[in-house]
mmCIF file of N, CA and C in Angstrom:
data_model
loop_
_atom_site.group_PDB
_atom_site.id
_atom_site.type_symbol
_atom_site.label_atom_id
_atom_site.label_comp_id
_atom_site.label_asym_id
_atom_site.label_seq_id
_atom_site.Cartn_x
_atom_site.Cartn_y
_atom_site.Cartn_z
ATOM 1 N N GLN A 32 57.189 7.733 115.870
ATOM 2 C CA GLN A 32 58.287 7.306 115.164
ATOM 3 C C GLN A 32 59.375 7.378 114.780
ATOM 4 N N VAL A 33 60.470 6.561 115.503
ATOM 5 C CA VAL A 33 62.209 7.065 115.075
ATOM 6 C C VAL A 33 62.505 6.426 113.813
ATOM 7 N N GLN A 34 63.076 6.998 112.980
ATOM 8 C CA GLN A 34 63.784 6.348 112.066
ATOM 9 C C GLN A 34 65.607 6.664 112.120
ATOM 10 N N LEU A 35 65.872 6.002 111.812
ATOM 11 C CA LEU A 35 67.872 5.963 111.892
ATOM 12 C C LEU A 35 68.068 5.354 110.571
ATOM 13 N N VAL A 36 69.131 6.192 109.878
ATOM 14 C CA VAL A 36 69.630 6.488 108.879
ATOM 15 C C VAL A 36 71.380 6.404 108.671
ATOM 16 N N GLU A 37 71.830 5.415 108.541
ATOM 17 C CA GLU A 37 73.514 5.093 108.298
ATOM 18 C C GLU A 37 73.955 5.963 106.893
ATOM 19 N N SER A 38 75.241 6.400 107.367
ATOM 20 C CA SER A 38 76.030 6.112 106.048
ATOM 21 C C SER A 38 77.598 6.311 106.881
ATOM 22 N N GLY A 39 78.093 6.075 105.520
ATOM 23 C CA GLY A 39 79.823 6.004 105.724
ATOM 24 C C GLY A 39 80.263 4.611 105.478
ATOM 25 N N GLY A 40 80.184 3.697 105.044
ATOM 26 C CA GLY A 40 80.664 2.894 105.071
ATOM 27 C C GLY A 40 81.442 2.785 103.773
ATOM 28 N N GLY A 41 82.078 1.436 103.579
ATOM 29 C CA GLY A 41 82.558 1.200 102.395
ATOM 30 C C GLY A 41 83.886 0.071 102.252
ATOM 31 N N LEU A 42 84.575 0.098 101.275
ATOM 32 C CA LEU A 42 85.858 -0.820 101.299
ATOM 33 C C LEU A 42 86.791 0.289 101.549
ATOM 34 N N VAL A 43 87.816 -0.450 102.137
ATOM 35 C CA VAL A 43 89.091 0.246 102.776
ATOM 36 C C VAL A 43 89.999 -0.710 102.829
ATOM 37 N N GLN A 44 91.722 -0.153 103.100
ATOM 38 C CA GLN A 44 92.602 -0.871 103.128
ATOM 39 C C GLN A 44 92.786 -1.526 104.892
ATOM 40 N N PRO A 45 93.091 -2.470 104.996
ATOM 41 C CA PRO A 45 93.969 -2.443 106.346
ATOM 42 C C PRO A 45 94.751 -1.192 106.849
ATOM 43 N N GLY A 46 94.391 -0.675 107.996
ATOM 44 C CA GLY A 46 95.267 0.688 108.551
ATOM 45 C C GLY A 46 94.181 1.713 108.120
ATOM 46 N N ASP A 47 93.157 1.830 107.240
ATOM 47 C CA ASP A 47 92.692 2.431 106.973
ATOM 48 C C ASP A 47 91.691 3.266 108.326
ATOM 49 N N SER A 48 90.884 4.547 107.856
ATOM 50 C CA SER A 48 90.009 5.037 108.490
ATOM 51 C C SER A 48 88.344 5.224 108.033
ATOM 52 N N LEU A 49 87.416 4.855 108.709
ATOM 53 C CA LEU A 49 86.173 5.577 107.926
ATOM 54 C C LEU A 49 85.577 5.850 109.233
ATOM 55 N N ARG A 50 84.676 6.921 109.106
ATOM 56 C CA ARG A 50 83.574 7.762 110.240
ATOM 57 C C ARG A 50 82.222 7.182 109.526
ATOM 58 N N LEU A 51 81.685 6.588 110.424
ATOM 59 C CA LEU A 51 80.034 6.325 110.268
ATOM 60 C C LEU A 51 78.944 7.258 110.816
ATOM 61 N N SER A 52 77.982 7.447 110.075
ATOM 62 C CA SER A 52 77.093 8.614 110.626
ATOM 63 C C SER A 52 75.550 7.644 110.412
ATOM 64 N N CYS A 53 74.933 8.728 111.823
ATOM 65 C CA CYS A 53 73.597 7.990 112.062
ATOM 66 C C CYS A 53 72.877 8.969 112.565
ATOM 67 N N ALA A 54 71.566 9.631 111.636
ATOM 68 C CA ALA A 54 70.856 10.511 111.523
ATOM 69 C C ALA A 54 69.671 9.902 112.503
ATOM 70 N N ALA A 55 69.177 10.616 113.200
ATOM 71 C CA ALA A 55 67.591 10.186 113.667
ATOM 72 C C ALA A 55 66.817 10.983 113.607
ATOM 73 N N SER A 56 65.585 10.705 113.421
ATOM 74 C CA SER A 56 64.226 11.460 113.414
ATOM 75 C C SER A 56 63.623 11.276 114.567
ATOM 76 N N GLY A 57 62.818 12.351 114.522
ATOM 77 C CA GLY A 57 62.233 12.479 116.029
ATOM 78 C C GLY A 57 62.957 13.306 117.099
ATOM 79 N N SER A 58 62.237 13.915 118.012
ATOM 80 C CA SER A 58 62.873 14.959 118.817
ATOM 81 C C SER A 58 63.187 13.864 120.637
ATOM 82 N N SER A 59 63.554 12.958 120.154
ATOM 83 C CA SER A 59 63.563 12.523 121.488
ATOM 84 C C SER A 59 65.219 11.538 121.495
ATOM 85 N N PHE A 60 65.792 11.959 120.898
ATOM 86 C CA PHE A 60 67.316 11.606 120.384
ATOM 87 C C PHE A 60 68.318 11.666 121.753
ATOM 88 N N SER A 61 68.159 12.728 122.456
ATOM 89 C CA SER A 61 68.901 13.583 123.548
ATOM 90 C C SER A 61 68.677 12.650 124.888
ATOM 91 N N PHE A 62 67.567 11.879 124.794
ATOM 92 C CA PHE A 62 67.340 11.450 126.015
ATOM 93 C C PHE A 62 67.662 9.770 126.301
ATOM 94 N N TYR A 63 68.131 9.140 125.061
ATOM 95 C CA TYR A 63 68.429 7.508 125.140
ATOM 96 C C TYR A 63 70.032 7.574 124.664
ATOM 97 N N THR A 64 70.531 5.865 124.917
ATOM 98 C CA THR A 64 71.418 5.355 124.903
ATOM 99 C C THR A 64 71.349 5.342 123.605
ATOM 100 N N ALA A 65 72.580 5.849 122.411
ATOM 101 C CA ALA A 65 72.785 5.052 121.209
ATOM 102 C C ALA A 65 73.937 4.613 120.906
ATOM 103 N N GLY A 66 74.150 3.795 120.393
ATOM 104 C CA GLY A 66 74.921 2.956 120.263
ATOM 105 C C GLY A 66 75.420 2.230 118.485
ATOM 106 N N TRP A 67 76.236 1.752 118.180
ATOM 107 C CA TRP A 67 76.651 1.162 116.681
ATOM 108 C C TRP A 67 76.899 -0.701 117.500
ATOM 109 N N TYR A 68 76.418 -1.474 116.801
ATOM 110 C CA TYR A 68 76.559 -2.756 116.775
ATOM 111 C C TYR A 68 76.960 -3.300 115.130
ATOM 112 N N ARG A 69 77.700 -4.331 115.315
ATOM 113 C CA ARG A 69 78.312 -5.102 113.827
ATOM 114 C C ARG A 69 77.285 -6.699 113.654
ATOM 115 N N GLN A 70 77.600 -6.864 112.639
ATOM 116 C CA GLN A 70 77.552 -8.184 112.153
ATOM 117 C C GLN A 70 78.113 -8.991 110.949
ATOM 118 N N ALA A 71 78.943 -9.655 111.808
ATOM 119 C CA ALA A 71 79.765 -10.442 110.267
ATOM 120 C C ALA A 71 78.978 -11.416 110.022
ATOM 121 N N PRO A 72 79.180 -11.921 108.469
ATOM 122 C CA PRO A 72 78.788 -13.250 108.083
ATOM 123 C C PRO A 72 79.234 -14.274 108.816
ATOM 124 N N GLY A 73 77.783 -15.131 109.091
ATOM 125 C CA GLY A 73 77.524 -16.046 110.009
ATOM 126 C C GLY A 73 77.803 -16.087 111.358
ATOM 127 N N LYS A 74 77.691 -14.808 111.720
ATOM 128 C CA LYS A 74 77.913 -14.393 113.049
ATOM 129 C C LYS A 74 76.776 -13.759 113.916
ATOM 130 N N GLN A 75 77.076 -13.862 114.904
ATOM 131 C CA GLN A 75 75.552 -12.947 115.722
ATOM 132 C C GLN A 75 75.760 -11.802 115.770
ATOM 133 N N ARG A 76 75.127 -10.697 116.036
ATOM 134 C CA ARG A 76 75.364 -9.132 115.657
ATOM 135 C C ARG A 76 75.825 -8.876 117.309
ATOM 136 N N GLU A 77 77.020 -8.073 117.341
ATOM 137 C CA GLU A 77 77.304 -7.785 118.346
ATOM 138 C C GLU A 77 77.303 -6.259 119.057
ATOM 139 N N LEU A 78 78.032 -6.005 120.261
ATOM 140 C CA LEU A 78 77.778 -4.260 120.172
ATOM 141 C C LEU A 78 79.438 -4.013 119.888
ATOM 142 N N VAL A 79 79.425 -2.986 119.409
ATOM 143 C CA VAL A 79 80.581 -2.213 119.152
ATOM 144 C C VAL A 79 81.059 -0.929 120.022
ATOM 145 N N ALA A 80 80.089 -0.272 120.336
ATOM 146 C CA ALA A 80 80.177 0.873 121.144
ATOM 147 C C ALA A 80 78.574 1.665 121.616
ATOM 148 N N THR A 81 78.305 2.067 122.942
ATOM 149 C CA THR A 81 77.051 2.837 123.214
ATOM 150 C C THR A 81 77.631 4.090 124.056
ATOM 151 N N THR A 82 76.918 5.036 123.710
ATOM 152 C CA THR A 82 76.943 6.372 124.580
ATOM 153 C C THR A 82 75.378 6.773 125.044
ATOM 154 N N THR A 83 75.787 6.778 126.338
ATOM 155 C CA THR A 83 74.437 7.324 127.375
ATOM 156 C C THR A 83 74.030 8.880 126.959
ATOM 157 N N PRO A 84 72.777 9.272 127.364
ATOM 158 C CA PRO A 84 72.525 10.729 127.393
ATOM 159 C C PRO A 84 73.384 11.538 127.905
ATOM 160 N N GLY A 85 74.368 11.007 129.291
ATOM 161 C CA GLY A 85 75.376 12.013 129.743
ATOM 162 C C GLY A 85 76.484 11.199 129.555
ATOM 163 N N ARG A 86 76.959 10.867 128.437
ATOM 164 C CA ARG A 86 78.139 10.411 127.573
ATOM 165 C C ARG A 86 78.221 9.694 128.121
ATOM 166 N N ASN A 87 78.020 8.673 129.109
ATOM 167 C CA ASN A 87 78.768 7.573 129.498
ATOM 168 C C ASN A 87 79.356 6.560 128.178
ATOM 169 N N ILE A 88 80.605 6.010 127.805
ATOM 170 C CA ILE A 88 80.960 5.236 126.590
ATOM 171 C C ILE A 88 81.305 4.036 127.131
ATOM 172 N N ASN A 89 80.885 2.980 126.198
ATOM 173 C CA ASN A 89 81.304 1.736 126.603
ATOM 174 C C ASN A 89 81.708 1.725 125.166
ATOM 175 N N TYR A 90 82.771 0.346 125.373
ATOM 176 C CA TYR A 90 83.147 0.127 123.808
ATOM 177 C C TYR A 90 83.467 -1.558 124.115
ATOM 178 N N ALA A 91 83.408 -2.247 122.741
ATOM 179 C CA ALA A 91 83.836 -3.901 122.815
ATOM 180 C C ALA A 91 85.654 -3.899 123.166
ATOM 181 N N ASP A 92 85.926 -4.401 123.586
ATOM 182 C CA ASP A 92 87.036 -4.899 124.057
ATOM 183 C C ASP A 92 88.077 -4.656 122.420
ATOM 184 N N SER A 93 87.200 -5.719 121.570
ATOM 185 C CA SER A 93 88.041 -5.458 120.321
ATOM 186 C C SER A 93 88.300 -4.264 119.604
ATOM 187 N N VAL A 94 87.518 -3.129 119.771
ATOM 188 C CA VAL A 94 87.672 -1.793 119.096
ATOM 189 C C VAL A 94 88.201 -0.916 119.990
ATOM 190 N N LYS A 95 88.245 -0.882 121.470
ATOM 191 C CA LYS A 95 89.072 -0.405 122.688
ATOM 192 C C LYS A 95 90.664 0.611 121.843
ATOM 193 N N GLY A 96 90.850 1.629 121.770
ATOM 194 C CA GLY A 96 92.045 2.273 121.238
ATOM 195 C C GLY A 96 91.768 2.492 119.655
ATOM 196 N N ARG A 97 90.843 2.178 119.350
ATOM 197 C CA ARG A 97 90.902 2.547 117.755
ATOM 198 C C ARG A 97 89.840 3.270 117.345
ATOM 199 N N PHE A 98 88.435 2.310 117.783
ATOM 200 C CA PHE A 98 87.175 3.603 117.506
ATOM 201 C C PHE A 98 87.035 4.697 119.166
ATOM 202 N N THR A 99 86.076 5.451 118.243
ATOM 203 C CA THR A 99 85.256 6.433 118.859
ATOM 204 C C THR A 99 84.204 6.775 118.690
ATOM 205 N N ILE A 100 83.379 6.702 119.986
ATOM 206 C CA ILE A 100 81.733 6.829 119.708
ATOM 207 C C ILE A 100 81.244 8.497 119.900
ATOM 208 N N SER A 101 80.664 9.349 119.229
ATOM 209 C CA SER A 101 80.152 10.489 119.969
ATOM 210 C C SER A 101 79.015 10.626 119.163
ATOM 211 N N ARG A 102 78.374 12.062 119.909
ATOM 212 C CA ARG A 102 76.629 11.955 119.713
ATOM 213 C C ARG A 102 76.884 13.619 119.720
ATOM 214 N N ASP A 103 75.797 14.276 118.706
ATOM 215 C CA ASP A 103 75.604 15.648 118.767
ATOM 216 C C ASP A 103 74.191 15.941 118.730
ATOM 217 N N ASN A 104 73.668 15.808 119.661
ATOM 218 C CA ASN A 104 72.211 15.983 120.021
ATOM 219 C C ASN A 104 71.761 17.048 119.470
ATOM 220 N N THR A 105 72.416 18.079 118.988
ATOM 221 C CA THR A 105 71.865 18.851 118.364
ATOM 222 C C THR A 105 71.636 18.605 116.917
ATOM 223 N N LYS A 106 72.141 17.826 116.757
ATOM 224 C CA LYS A 106 71.891 16.832 114.825
ATOM 225 C C LYS A 106 71.335 15.557 114.965
ATOM 226 N N ARG A 107 71.015 15.245 116.361
ATOM 227 C CA ARG A 107 70.326 14.011 116.815
ATOM 228 C C ARG A 107 71.620 12.881 115.470
ATOM 229 N N THR A 108 72.667 13.190 115.799
ATOM 230 C CA THR A 108 73.492 11.987 115.356
ATOM 231 C C THR A 108 74.197 11.777 116.025
ATOM 232 N N VAL A 109 74.483 10.013 115.560
ATOM 233 C CA VAL A 109 75.518 9.643 116.707
ATOM 234 C C VAL A 109 76.688 9.329 115.760
ATOM 235 N N TYR A 110 77.820 9.325 115.916
ATOM 236 C CA TYR A 110 79.189 8.864 114.726
ATOM 237 C C TYR A 110 79.911 7.846 115.560
ATOM 238 N N LEU A 111 80.675 7.174 114.727
ATOM 239 C CA LEU A 111 81.650 5.884 115.069
ATOM 240 C C LEU A 111 82.577 6.089 113.972
ATOM 241 N N GLN A 112 83.922 6.872 114.679
ATOM 242 C CA GLN A 112 85.296 7.026 113.859
ATOM 243 C C GLN A 112 86.107 5.941 113.862
ATOM 244 N N MET A 113 86.744 5.364 113.075
ATOM 245 C CA MET A 113 86.964 3.929 112.938
ATOM 246 C C MET A 113 88.472 4.292 112.375
ATOM 247 N N ASN A 114 89.389 3.916 113.683
ATOM 248 C CA ASN A 114 91.047 3.895 112.776
ATOM 249 C C ASN A 114 91.340 2.560 113.147
ATOM 250 N N ASP A 115 92.127 2.625 111.673
ATOM 251 C CA ASP A 115 93.501 1.231 112.093
ATOM 252 C C ASP A 115 92.697 0.044 111.767
ATOM 253 N N LEU A 116 91.927 0.173 110.671
ATOM 254 C CA LEU A 116 90.902 -0.964 110.819
ATOM 255 C C LEU A 116 91.440 -1.926 110.352
ATOM 256 N N LYS A 117 90.906 -3.166 110.675
ATOM 257 C CA LYS A 117 91.418 -4.442 110.370
ATOM 258 C C LYS A 117 90.521 -5.430 109.779
ATOM 259 N N PRO A 118 90.762 -6.413 109.026
ATOM 260 C CA PRO A 118 89.980 -7.446 107.790
ATOM 261 C C PRO A 118 89.190 -7.639 109.144
ATOM 262 N N GLU A 119 89.063 -8.011 110.294
ATOM 263 C CA GLU A 119 88.038 -9.054 111.331
ATOM 264 C C GLU A 119 87.307 -7.463 111.830
ATOM 265 N N ASP A 120 87.406 -6.650 111.112
ATOM 266 C CA ASP A 120 86.047 -4.997 111.333
ATOM 267 C C ASP A 120 85.089 -5.152 110.593
ATOM 268 N N THR A 121 85.377 -6.242 109.286
ATOM 269 C CA THR A 121 84.587 -6.627 108.071
ATOM 270 C C THR A 121 83.233 -6.684 108.921
ATOM 271 N N ALA A 122 82.131 -6.048 108.298
ATOM 272 C CA ALA A 122 80.601 -6.473 108.761
ATOM 273 C C ALA A 122 79.571 -5.192 108.522
ATOM 274 N N VAL A 123 78.279 -5.575 108.609
ATOM 275 C CA VAL A 123 77.171 -4.925 108.588
ATOM 276 C C VAL A 123 77.680 -3.721 109.676
ATOM 277 N N TYR A 124 77.330 -2.602 109.535
ATOM 278 C CA TYR A 124 77.359 -1.892 111.316
ATOM 279 C C TYR A 124 76.050 -1.309 111.230
ATOM 280 N N TYR A 125 75.278 -1.303 112.384
ATOM 281 C CA TYR A 125 73.889 -1.166 112.821
ATOM 282 C C TYR A 125 74.102 0.070 113.583
ATOM 283 N N CYS A 126 73.605 0.960 113.362
ATOM 284 C CA CYS A 126 72.834 2.194 114.559
ATOM 285 C C CYS A 126 71.598 1.458 115.377
ATOM 286 N N ASN A 127 71.725 1.756 116.670
ATOM 287 C CA ASN A 127 70.596 1.757 117.836
ATOM 288 C C ASN A 127 70.415 2.452 118.378
ATOM 289 N N LEU A 128 68.860 2.995 118.748
ATOM 290 C CA LEU A 128 68.799 4.035 119.889
ATOM 291 C C LEU A 128 67.697 3.170 120.479
ATOM 292 N N ALA A 129 68.285 2.945 121.848
ATOM 293 C CA ALA A 129 67.425 1.993 122.729
ATOM 294 C C ALA A 129 66.694 3.056 123.863
ATOM 295 N N ILE A 130 65.517 2.934 123.542
ATOM 296 C CA ILE A 130 64.077 3.784 124.095
ATOM 297 C C ILE A 130 63.546 2.631 124.695
ATOM 298 N N PRO A 131 63.210 2.894 126.234
ATOM 299 C CA PRO A 131 62.388 1.843 127.157
ATOM 300 C C PRO A 131 61.515 1.156 126.547
ATOM 301 N N GLY A 132 61.434 -0.076 126.271
ATOM 302 C CA GLY A 132 60.072 -0.823 125.754
ATOM 303 C C GLY A 132 60.342 -1.259 124.156
ATOM 304 N N ARG A 133 61.500 -0.682 123.733
ATOM 305 C CA ARG A 133 61.885 -0.634 122.221
ATOM 306 C C ARG A 133 63.118 -0.175 121.743
ATOM 307 N N ASN A 134 63.935 -1.155 121.049
ATOM 308 C CA ASN A 134 65.179 -0.984 120.531
ATOM 309 C C ASN A 134 65.054 -0.269 118.992
ATOM 310 N N TYR A 135 65.182 0.560 118.564
ATOM 311 C CA TYR A 135 65.079 1.291 117.188
ATOM 312 C C TYR A 135 66.378 0.917 116.539
ATOM 313 N N TRP A 136 66.404 0.948 115.317
ATOM 314 C CA TRP A 136 67.688 0.272 114.295
ATOM 315 C C TRP A 136 67.457 0.805 113.277
ATOM 316 N N GLY A 137 68.786 1.065 112.922
ATOM 317 C CA GLY A 137 68.868 1.660 110.985
ATOM 318 C C GLY A 137 68.989 0.141 110.136
ATOM 319 N N GLN A 138 69.269 0.946 109.064
ATOM 320 C CA GLN A 138 69.054 -0.627 107.780
ATOM 321 C C GLN A 138 70.404 -1.251 107.447
ATOM 322 N N GLY A 139 71.640 -0.525 108.201
ATOM 323 C CA GLY A 139 72.636 -1.106 108.269
ATOM 324 C C GLY A 139 73.663 -0.456 107.216
ATOM 325 N N THR A 140 75.301 -0.168 107.692
ATOM 326 C CA THR A 140 75.764 0.037 106.261
ATOM 327 C C THR A 140 77.106 -1.064 106.227
ATOM 328 N N GLN A 141 77.208 -1.457 104.943
ATOM 329 C CA GLN A 141 78.768 -2.511 104.794
ATOM 330 C C GLN A 141 79.902 -1.649 105.093
ATOM 331 N N VAL A 142 81.019 -2.414 105.869
ATOM 332 C CA VAL A 142 82.540 -1.691 106.141
ATOM 333 C C VAL A 142 83.115 -3.382 105.941
ATOM 334 N N THR A 143 84.076 -3.080 104.542
ATOM 335 C CA THR A 143 84.773 -4.150 103.809
ATOM 336 C C THR A 143 85.861 -3.595 104.260
ATOM 337 N N VAL A 144 87.056 -4.485 104.910
ATOM 338 C CA VAL A 144 88.575 -3.763 105.308
ATOM 339 C C VAL A 144 88.826 -5.342 104.657
ATOM 340 N N SER A 145 89.991 -4.787 103.350
ATOM 341 C CA SER A 145 90.327 -5.788 102.685
ATOM 342 C C SER A 145 91.908 -5.449 101.820
ATOM 343 N N SER A 146 92.962 -6.228 102.038
ATOM 344 C CA SER A 146 93.781 -5.683 101.019
ATOM 345 C C SER A 146 93.608 -6.158 99.286
#
């Protein structure tokens, strides 16, 4: 059984930065694609960024150049560095681990960008 625990969300002003972390239990973390998704009020959950075991990375167009995803397999942790935050980045951010046959999700962490 895999458990994902996110941390690092909060209330920030436009232009500020935050770093989200997601720690995974279990020994299989390094073999699978890890990623971040977000869901704003009244909207569907959307992809933010993913990183494969080989560290191939994919970003949503809306965050390219501002967000950076990374992973530390020794710590079984995936990170999301978010710079130049905008009000439209406000959402609950979810960590994901894509294991064939099942997606695992964290509980979510709230990010609010407001002046």
